[in-house]
mmCIF file of C-alpha atoms in Angstrom:
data_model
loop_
_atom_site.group_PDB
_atom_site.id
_atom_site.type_symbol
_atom_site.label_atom_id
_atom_site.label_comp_id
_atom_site.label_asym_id
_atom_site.label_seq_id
_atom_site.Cartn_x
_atom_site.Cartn_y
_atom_site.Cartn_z
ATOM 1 C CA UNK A 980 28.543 0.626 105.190
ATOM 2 C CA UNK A 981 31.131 1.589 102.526
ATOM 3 C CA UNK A 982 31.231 -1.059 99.177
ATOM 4 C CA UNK A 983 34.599 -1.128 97.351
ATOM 5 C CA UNK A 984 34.885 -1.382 93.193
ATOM 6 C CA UNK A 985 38.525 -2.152 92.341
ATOM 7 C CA UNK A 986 39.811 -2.141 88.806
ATOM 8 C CA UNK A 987 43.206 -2.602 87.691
ATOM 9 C CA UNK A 988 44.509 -4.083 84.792
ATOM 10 C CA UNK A 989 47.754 -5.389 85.469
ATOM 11 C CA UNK A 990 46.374 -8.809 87.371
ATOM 12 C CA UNK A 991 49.494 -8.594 89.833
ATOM 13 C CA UNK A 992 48.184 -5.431 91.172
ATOM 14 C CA UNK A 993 45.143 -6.190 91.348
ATOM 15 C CA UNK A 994 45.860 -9.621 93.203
ATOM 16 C CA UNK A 995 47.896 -7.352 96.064
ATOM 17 C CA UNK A 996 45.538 -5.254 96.400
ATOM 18 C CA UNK A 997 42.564 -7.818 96.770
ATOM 19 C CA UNK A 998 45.335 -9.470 99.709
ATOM 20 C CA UNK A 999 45.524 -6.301 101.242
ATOM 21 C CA UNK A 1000 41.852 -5.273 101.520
ATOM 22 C CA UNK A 1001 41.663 -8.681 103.259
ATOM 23 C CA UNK A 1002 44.160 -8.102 105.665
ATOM 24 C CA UNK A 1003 43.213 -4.815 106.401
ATOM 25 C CA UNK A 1004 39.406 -6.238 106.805
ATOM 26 C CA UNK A 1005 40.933 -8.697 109.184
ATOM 27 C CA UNK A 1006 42.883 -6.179 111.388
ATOM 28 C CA UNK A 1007 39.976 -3.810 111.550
ATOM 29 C CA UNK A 1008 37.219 -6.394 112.299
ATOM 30 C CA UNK A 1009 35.275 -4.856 109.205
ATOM 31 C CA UNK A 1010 33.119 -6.911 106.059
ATOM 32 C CA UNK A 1011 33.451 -4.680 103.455
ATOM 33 C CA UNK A 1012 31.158 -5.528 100.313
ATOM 34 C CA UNK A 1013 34.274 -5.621 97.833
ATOM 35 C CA UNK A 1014 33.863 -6.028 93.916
ATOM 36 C CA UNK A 1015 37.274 -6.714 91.793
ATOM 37 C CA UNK A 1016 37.887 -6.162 87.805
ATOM 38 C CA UNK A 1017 40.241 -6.386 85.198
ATOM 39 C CA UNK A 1018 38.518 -4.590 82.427
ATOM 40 C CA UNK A 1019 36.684 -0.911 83.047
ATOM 41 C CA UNK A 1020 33.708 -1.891 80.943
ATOM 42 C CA UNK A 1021 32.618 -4.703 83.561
ATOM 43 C CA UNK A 1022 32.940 -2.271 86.124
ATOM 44 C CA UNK A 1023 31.234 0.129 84.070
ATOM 45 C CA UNK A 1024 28.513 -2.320 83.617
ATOM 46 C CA UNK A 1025 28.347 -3.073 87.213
ATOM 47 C CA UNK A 1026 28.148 0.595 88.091
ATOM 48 C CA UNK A 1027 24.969 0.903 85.893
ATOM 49 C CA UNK A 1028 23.295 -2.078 87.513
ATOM 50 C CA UNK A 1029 24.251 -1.696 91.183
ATOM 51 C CA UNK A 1030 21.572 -0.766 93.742
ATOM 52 C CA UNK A 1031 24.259 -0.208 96.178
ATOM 53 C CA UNK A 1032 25.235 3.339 97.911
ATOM 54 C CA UNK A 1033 28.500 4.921 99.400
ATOM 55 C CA UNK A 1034 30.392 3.180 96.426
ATOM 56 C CA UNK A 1035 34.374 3.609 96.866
ATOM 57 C CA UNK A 1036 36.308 3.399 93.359
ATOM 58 C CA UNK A 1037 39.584 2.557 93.240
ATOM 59 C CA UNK A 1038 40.927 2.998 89.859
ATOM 60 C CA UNK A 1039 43.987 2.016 87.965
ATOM 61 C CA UNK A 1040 45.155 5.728 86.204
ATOM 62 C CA UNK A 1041 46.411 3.881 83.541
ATOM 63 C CA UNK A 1042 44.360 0.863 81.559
ATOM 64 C CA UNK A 1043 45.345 -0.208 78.388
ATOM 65 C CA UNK A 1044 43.896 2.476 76.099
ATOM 66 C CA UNK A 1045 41.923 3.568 78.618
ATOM 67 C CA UNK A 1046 42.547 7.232 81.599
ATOM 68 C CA UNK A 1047 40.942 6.344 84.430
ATOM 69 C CA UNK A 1048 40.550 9.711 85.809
ATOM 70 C CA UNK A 1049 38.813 10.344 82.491
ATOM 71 C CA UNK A 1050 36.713 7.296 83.294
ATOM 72 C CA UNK A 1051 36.026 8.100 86.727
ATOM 73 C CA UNK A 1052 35.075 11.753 85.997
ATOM 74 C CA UNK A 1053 31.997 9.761 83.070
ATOM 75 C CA UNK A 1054 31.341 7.427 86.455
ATOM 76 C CA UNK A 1055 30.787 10.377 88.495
ATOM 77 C CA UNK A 1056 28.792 12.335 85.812
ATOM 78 C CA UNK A 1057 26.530 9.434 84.936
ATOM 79 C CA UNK A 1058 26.760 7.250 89.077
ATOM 80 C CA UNK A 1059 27.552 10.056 91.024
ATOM 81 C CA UNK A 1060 24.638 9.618 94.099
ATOM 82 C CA UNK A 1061 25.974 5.718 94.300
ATOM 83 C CA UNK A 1062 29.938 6.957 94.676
ATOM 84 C CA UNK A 1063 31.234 7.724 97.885
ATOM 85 C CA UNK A 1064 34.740 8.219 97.015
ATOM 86 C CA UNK A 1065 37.467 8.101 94.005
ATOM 87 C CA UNK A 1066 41.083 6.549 94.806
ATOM 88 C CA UNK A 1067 43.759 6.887 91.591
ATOM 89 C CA UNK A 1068 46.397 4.008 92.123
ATOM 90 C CA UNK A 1069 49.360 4.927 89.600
ATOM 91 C CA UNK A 1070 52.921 4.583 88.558
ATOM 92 C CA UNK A 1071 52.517 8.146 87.822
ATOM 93 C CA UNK A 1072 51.917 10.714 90.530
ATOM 94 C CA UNK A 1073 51.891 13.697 88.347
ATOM 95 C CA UNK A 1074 48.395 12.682 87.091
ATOM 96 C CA UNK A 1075 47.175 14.079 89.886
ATOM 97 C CA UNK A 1076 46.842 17.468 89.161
ATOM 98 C CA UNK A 1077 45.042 16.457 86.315
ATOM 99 C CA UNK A 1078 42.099 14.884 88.084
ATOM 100 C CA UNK A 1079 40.363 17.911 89.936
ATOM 101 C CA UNK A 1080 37.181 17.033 88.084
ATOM 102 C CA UNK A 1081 36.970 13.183 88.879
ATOM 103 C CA UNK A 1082 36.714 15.039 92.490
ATOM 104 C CA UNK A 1083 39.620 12.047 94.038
ATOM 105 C CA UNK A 1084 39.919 11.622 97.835
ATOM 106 C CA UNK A 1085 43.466 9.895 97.976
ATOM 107 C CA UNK A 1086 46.044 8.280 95.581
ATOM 108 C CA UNK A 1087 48.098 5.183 95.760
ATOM 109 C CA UNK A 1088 51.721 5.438 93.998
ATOM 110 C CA UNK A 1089 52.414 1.958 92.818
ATOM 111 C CA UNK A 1090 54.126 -0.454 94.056
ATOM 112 C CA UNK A 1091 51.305 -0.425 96.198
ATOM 113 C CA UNK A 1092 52.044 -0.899 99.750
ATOM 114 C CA UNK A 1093 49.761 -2.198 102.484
ATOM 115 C CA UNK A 1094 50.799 0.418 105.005
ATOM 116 C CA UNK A 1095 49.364 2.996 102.760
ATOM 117 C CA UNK A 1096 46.433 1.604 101.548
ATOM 118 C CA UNK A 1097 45.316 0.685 105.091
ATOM 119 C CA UNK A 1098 45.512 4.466 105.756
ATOM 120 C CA UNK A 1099 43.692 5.759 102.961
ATOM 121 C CA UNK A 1100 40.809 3.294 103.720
ATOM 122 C CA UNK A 1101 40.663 4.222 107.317
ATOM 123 C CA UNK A 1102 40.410 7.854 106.663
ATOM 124 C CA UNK A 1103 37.925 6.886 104.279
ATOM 125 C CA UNK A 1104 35.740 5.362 107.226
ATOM 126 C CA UNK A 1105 36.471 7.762 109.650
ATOM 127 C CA UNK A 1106 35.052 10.151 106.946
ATOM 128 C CA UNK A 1107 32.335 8.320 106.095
ATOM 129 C CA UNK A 1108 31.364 7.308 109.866
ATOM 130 C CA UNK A 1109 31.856 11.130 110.628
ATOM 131 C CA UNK A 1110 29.554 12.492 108.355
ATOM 132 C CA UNK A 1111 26.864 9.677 109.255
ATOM 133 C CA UNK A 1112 26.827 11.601 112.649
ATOM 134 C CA UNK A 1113 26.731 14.938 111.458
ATOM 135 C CA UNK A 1114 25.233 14.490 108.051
ATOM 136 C CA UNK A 1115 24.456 18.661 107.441
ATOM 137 C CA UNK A 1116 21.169 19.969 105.826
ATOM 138 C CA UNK A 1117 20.156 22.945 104.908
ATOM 139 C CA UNK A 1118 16.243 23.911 106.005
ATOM 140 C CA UNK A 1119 14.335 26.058 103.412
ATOM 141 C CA UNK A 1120 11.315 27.268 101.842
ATOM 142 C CA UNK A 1121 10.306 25.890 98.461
ATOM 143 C CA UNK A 1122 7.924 28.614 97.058
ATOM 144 C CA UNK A 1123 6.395 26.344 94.527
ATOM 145 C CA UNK A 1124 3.934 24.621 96.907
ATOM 146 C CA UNK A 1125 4.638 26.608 99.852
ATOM 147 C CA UNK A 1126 6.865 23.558 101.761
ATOM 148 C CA UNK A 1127 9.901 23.380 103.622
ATOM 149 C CA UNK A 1128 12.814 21.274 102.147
ATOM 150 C CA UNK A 1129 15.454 19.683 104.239
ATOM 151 C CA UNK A 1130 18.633 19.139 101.583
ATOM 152 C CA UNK A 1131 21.918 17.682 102.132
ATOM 153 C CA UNK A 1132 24.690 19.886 101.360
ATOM 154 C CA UNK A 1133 26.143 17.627 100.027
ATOM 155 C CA UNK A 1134 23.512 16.557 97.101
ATOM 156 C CA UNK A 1135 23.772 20.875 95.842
ATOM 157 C CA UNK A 1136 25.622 21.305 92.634
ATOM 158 C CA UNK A 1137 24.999 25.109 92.635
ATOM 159 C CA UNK A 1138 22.699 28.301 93.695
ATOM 160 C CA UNK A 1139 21.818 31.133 91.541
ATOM 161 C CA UNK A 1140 20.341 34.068 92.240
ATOM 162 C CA UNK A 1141 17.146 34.266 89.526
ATOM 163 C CA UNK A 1142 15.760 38.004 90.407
ATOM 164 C CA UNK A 1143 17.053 39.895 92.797
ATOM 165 C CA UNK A 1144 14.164 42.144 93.536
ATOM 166 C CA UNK A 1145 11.525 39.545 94.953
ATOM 167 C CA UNK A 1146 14.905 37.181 96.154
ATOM 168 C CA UNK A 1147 14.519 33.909 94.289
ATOM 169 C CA UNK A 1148 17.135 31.821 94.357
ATOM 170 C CA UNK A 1149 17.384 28.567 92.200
ATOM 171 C CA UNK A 1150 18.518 25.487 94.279
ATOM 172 C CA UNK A 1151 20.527 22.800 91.689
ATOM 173 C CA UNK A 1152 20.777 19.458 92.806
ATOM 174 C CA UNK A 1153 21.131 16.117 91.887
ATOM 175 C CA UNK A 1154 17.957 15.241 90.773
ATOM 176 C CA UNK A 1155 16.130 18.622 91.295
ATOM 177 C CA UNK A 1156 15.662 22.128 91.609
ATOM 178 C CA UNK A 1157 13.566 24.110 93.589
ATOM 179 C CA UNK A 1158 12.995 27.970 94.207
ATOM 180 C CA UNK A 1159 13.052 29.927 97.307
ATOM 181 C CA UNK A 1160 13.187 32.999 98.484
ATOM 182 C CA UNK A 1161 16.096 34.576 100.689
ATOM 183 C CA UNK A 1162 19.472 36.518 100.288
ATOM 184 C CA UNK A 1163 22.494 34.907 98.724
ATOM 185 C CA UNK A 1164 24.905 35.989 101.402
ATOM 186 C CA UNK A 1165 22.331 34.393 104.531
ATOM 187 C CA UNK A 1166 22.242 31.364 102.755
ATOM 188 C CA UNK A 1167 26.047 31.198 101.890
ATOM 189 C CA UNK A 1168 26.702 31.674 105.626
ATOM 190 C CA UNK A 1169 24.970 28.128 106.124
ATOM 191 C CA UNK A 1170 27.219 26.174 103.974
ATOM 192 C CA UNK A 1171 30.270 24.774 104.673
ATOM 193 C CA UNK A 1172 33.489 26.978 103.418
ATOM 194 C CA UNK A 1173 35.312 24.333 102.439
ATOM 195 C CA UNK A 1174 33.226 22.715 99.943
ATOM 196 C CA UNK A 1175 31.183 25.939 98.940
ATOM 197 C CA UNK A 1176 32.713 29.164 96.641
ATOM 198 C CA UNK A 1177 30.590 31.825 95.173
ATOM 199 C CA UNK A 1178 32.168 32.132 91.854
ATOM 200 C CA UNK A 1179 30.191 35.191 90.513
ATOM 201 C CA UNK A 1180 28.041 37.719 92.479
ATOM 202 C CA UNK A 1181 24.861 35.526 91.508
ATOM 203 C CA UNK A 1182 26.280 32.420 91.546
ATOM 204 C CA UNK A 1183 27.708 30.143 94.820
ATOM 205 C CA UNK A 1184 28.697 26.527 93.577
ATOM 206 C CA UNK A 1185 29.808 23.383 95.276
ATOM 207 C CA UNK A 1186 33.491 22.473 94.184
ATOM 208 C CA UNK A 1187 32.935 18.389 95.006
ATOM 209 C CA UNK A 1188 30.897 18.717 91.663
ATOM 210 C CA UNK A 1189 33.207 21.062 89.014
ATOM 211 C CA UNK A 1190 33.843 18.974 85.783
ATOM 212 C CA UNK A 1191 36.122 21.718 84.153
ATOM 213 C CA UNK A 1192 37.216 25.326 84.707
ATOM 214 C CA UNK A 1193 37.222 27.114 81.120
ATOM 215 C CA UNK A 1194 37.478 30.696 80.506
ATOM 216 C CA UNK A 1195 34.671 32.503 82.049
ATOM 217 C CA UNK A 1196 32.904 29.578 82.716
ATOM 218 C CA UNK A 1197 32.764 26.373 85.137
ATOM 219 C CA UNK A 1198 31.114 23.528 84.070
ATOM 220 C CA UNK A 1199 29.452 21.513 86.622
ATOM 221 C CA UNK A 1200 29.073 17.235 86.914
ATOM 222 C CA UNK A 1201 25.978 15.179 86.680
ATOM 223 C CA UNK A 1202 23.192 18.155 84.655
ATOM 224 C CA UNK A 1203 26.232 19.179 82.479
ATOM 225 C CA UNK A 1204 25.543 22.658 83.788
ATOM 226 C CA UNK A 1205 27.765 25.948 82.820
ATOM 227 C CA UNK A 1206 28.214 29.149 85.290
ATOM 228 C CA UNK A 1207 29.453 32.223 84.775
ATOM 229 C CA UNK A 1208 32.950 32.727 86.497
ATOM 230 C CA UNK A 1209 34.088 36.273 87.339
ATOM 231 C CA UNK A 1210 37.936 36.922 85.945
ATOM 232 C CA UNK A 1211 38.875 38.158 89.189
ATOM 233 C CA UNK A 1212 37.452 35.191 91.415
ATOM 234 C CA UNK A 1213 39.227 32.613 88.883
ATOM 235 C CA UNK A 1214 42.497 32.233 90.609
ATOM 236 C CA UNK A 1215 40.954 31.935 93.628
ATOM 237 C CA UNK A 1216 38.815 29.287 92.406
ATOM 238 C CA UNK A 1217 42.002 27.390 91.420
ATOM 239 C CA UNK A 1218 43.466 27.525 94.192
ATOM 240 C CA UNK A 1219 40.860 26.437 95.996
ATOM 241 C CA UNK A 1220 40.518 23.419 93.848
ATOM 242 C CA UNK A 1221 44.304 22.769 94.021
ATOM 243 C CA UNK A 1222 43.580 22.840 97.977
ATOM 244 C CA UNK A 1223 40.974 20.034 97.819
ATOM 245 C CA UNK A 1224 42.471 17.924 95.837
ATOM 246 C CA UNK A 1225 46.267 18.101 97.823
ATOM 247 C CA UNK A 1226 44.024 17.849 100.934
ATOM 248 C CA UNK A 1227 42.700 14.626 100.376
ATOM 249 C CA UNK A 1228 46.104 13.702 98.840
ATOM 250 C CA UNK A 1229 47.819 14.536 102.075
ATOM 251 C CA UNK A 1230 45.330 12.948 104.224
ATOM 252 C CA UNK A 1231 46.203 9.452 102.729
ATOM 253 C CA UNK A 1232 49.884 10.010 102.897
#
């Protein structure tokens, strides 16, 4: 089941929205496991302590001193395999091209309205209950001890060729990496083309988990990890971020 994290710190929002995650629990016969703050340090603090999964964050862009994409991008670095989802609520809607690396799946122009939260949250769910059913992995051989892994796509951060004579490939992901042997291009045809862009002839990497795109290099969430980035694959790259992010945007329209 999904958990919500809301923090806003204007109380009047936050009041609304608590009302309208009621109603909509109400309408859609659903319990969610819903946790409300005012300041992003207790949610912070409740991030580090929770033992719950398939977290979604719904953030205020704008908190006193504080940018919460800037906060949700250090949640997702440091509490990524607990967050499900990132929703921006804001006065502001040009902030959102400046989010790609908090890796958002809808925002919420304020005033808030109930029509569109209740659609955001029930893509959300349909999402979530979607990929509960057909939750991908990715069988391989781990040539350390001679195993077969099962992975999640969606737990890879990136794969690298390491030497292409013998095939090894290195595996990155969220709290491993293993080596196995096969070609680049069989295993890129197993992955899903909409999450999955090989930004360098060696290098394939999963665009739910880009932090920033600098010159000749993408830097990757969670191990802080840089990859090369070929000049003439960078535009693409863009625009394939650009993509994502108006995707989910358009979805919660």
């Amino acid at each position: 089941m999904l958990n919500l994290a809301v923090c806003d710190d204007n109380v009047d929002d936050l009041d609304k929205i608590i009302k309208y995650i009621s109603i909509y629990e109400i309408r859609h016969n659903i319990d969610f496991k819903t946790y409300y703050f005012s300041d992003i340090n207790d949610l912070k603090e409740y991030m580090r302590q929770a033992e719950l999964l398939n977290i979604v964050l719904l953030l205020d862009v704008q908190m006193n001193a504080n940018n919460g994409i800037d906060e949700a991008k250090l949640l997702r670095k440091n509490y990524g395999s607990k967050i499900r989802s990132v929703i921006f609520i804001s006065s502001y809607p040009e902030f959102v091209f400046d989010s790609f690396g908090a890796n958002p799946d809808g925002y919420i122009c304020k005033p808030v309205v109930y029509e569109k939260l209740e659609k955001i949250l029930s893509t959300i769910l349909a999402n979530f209950e979607r990929d509960e059913r057909e939750k991908k992995v990715i069988m391989i051989k781990d040539i350390d001890n001679n195993s077969t892994e099962i992975i999640p796509e969606d737990k890879i951060i990136a794969i690298q060729v390491m030497n292409s004579y013998d095939r090894s490939i290195s595996i990155t992901m969220e709290n491993k990496s293993i080596i196995i042997h096969n070609r680049l291009n069989d295993l890129k045809e197993k992955l899903n083309k909409k999450y999955f862009f090989q930004i360098y002839r060696s290098v394939i990497i999963n665009i739910r988990r880009v932090k920033a795109v600098k010159s000749g290099v993408v830097l990757m969430e969670d191990k802080d990890i840089v990859l090369p980035l070929s000049r003439l694959r960078r535009k693409k790259l863009i625009d394939k971020l650009d993509s994502f992010i108006l995707s989910g945007m358009n979805e919660s329209e």
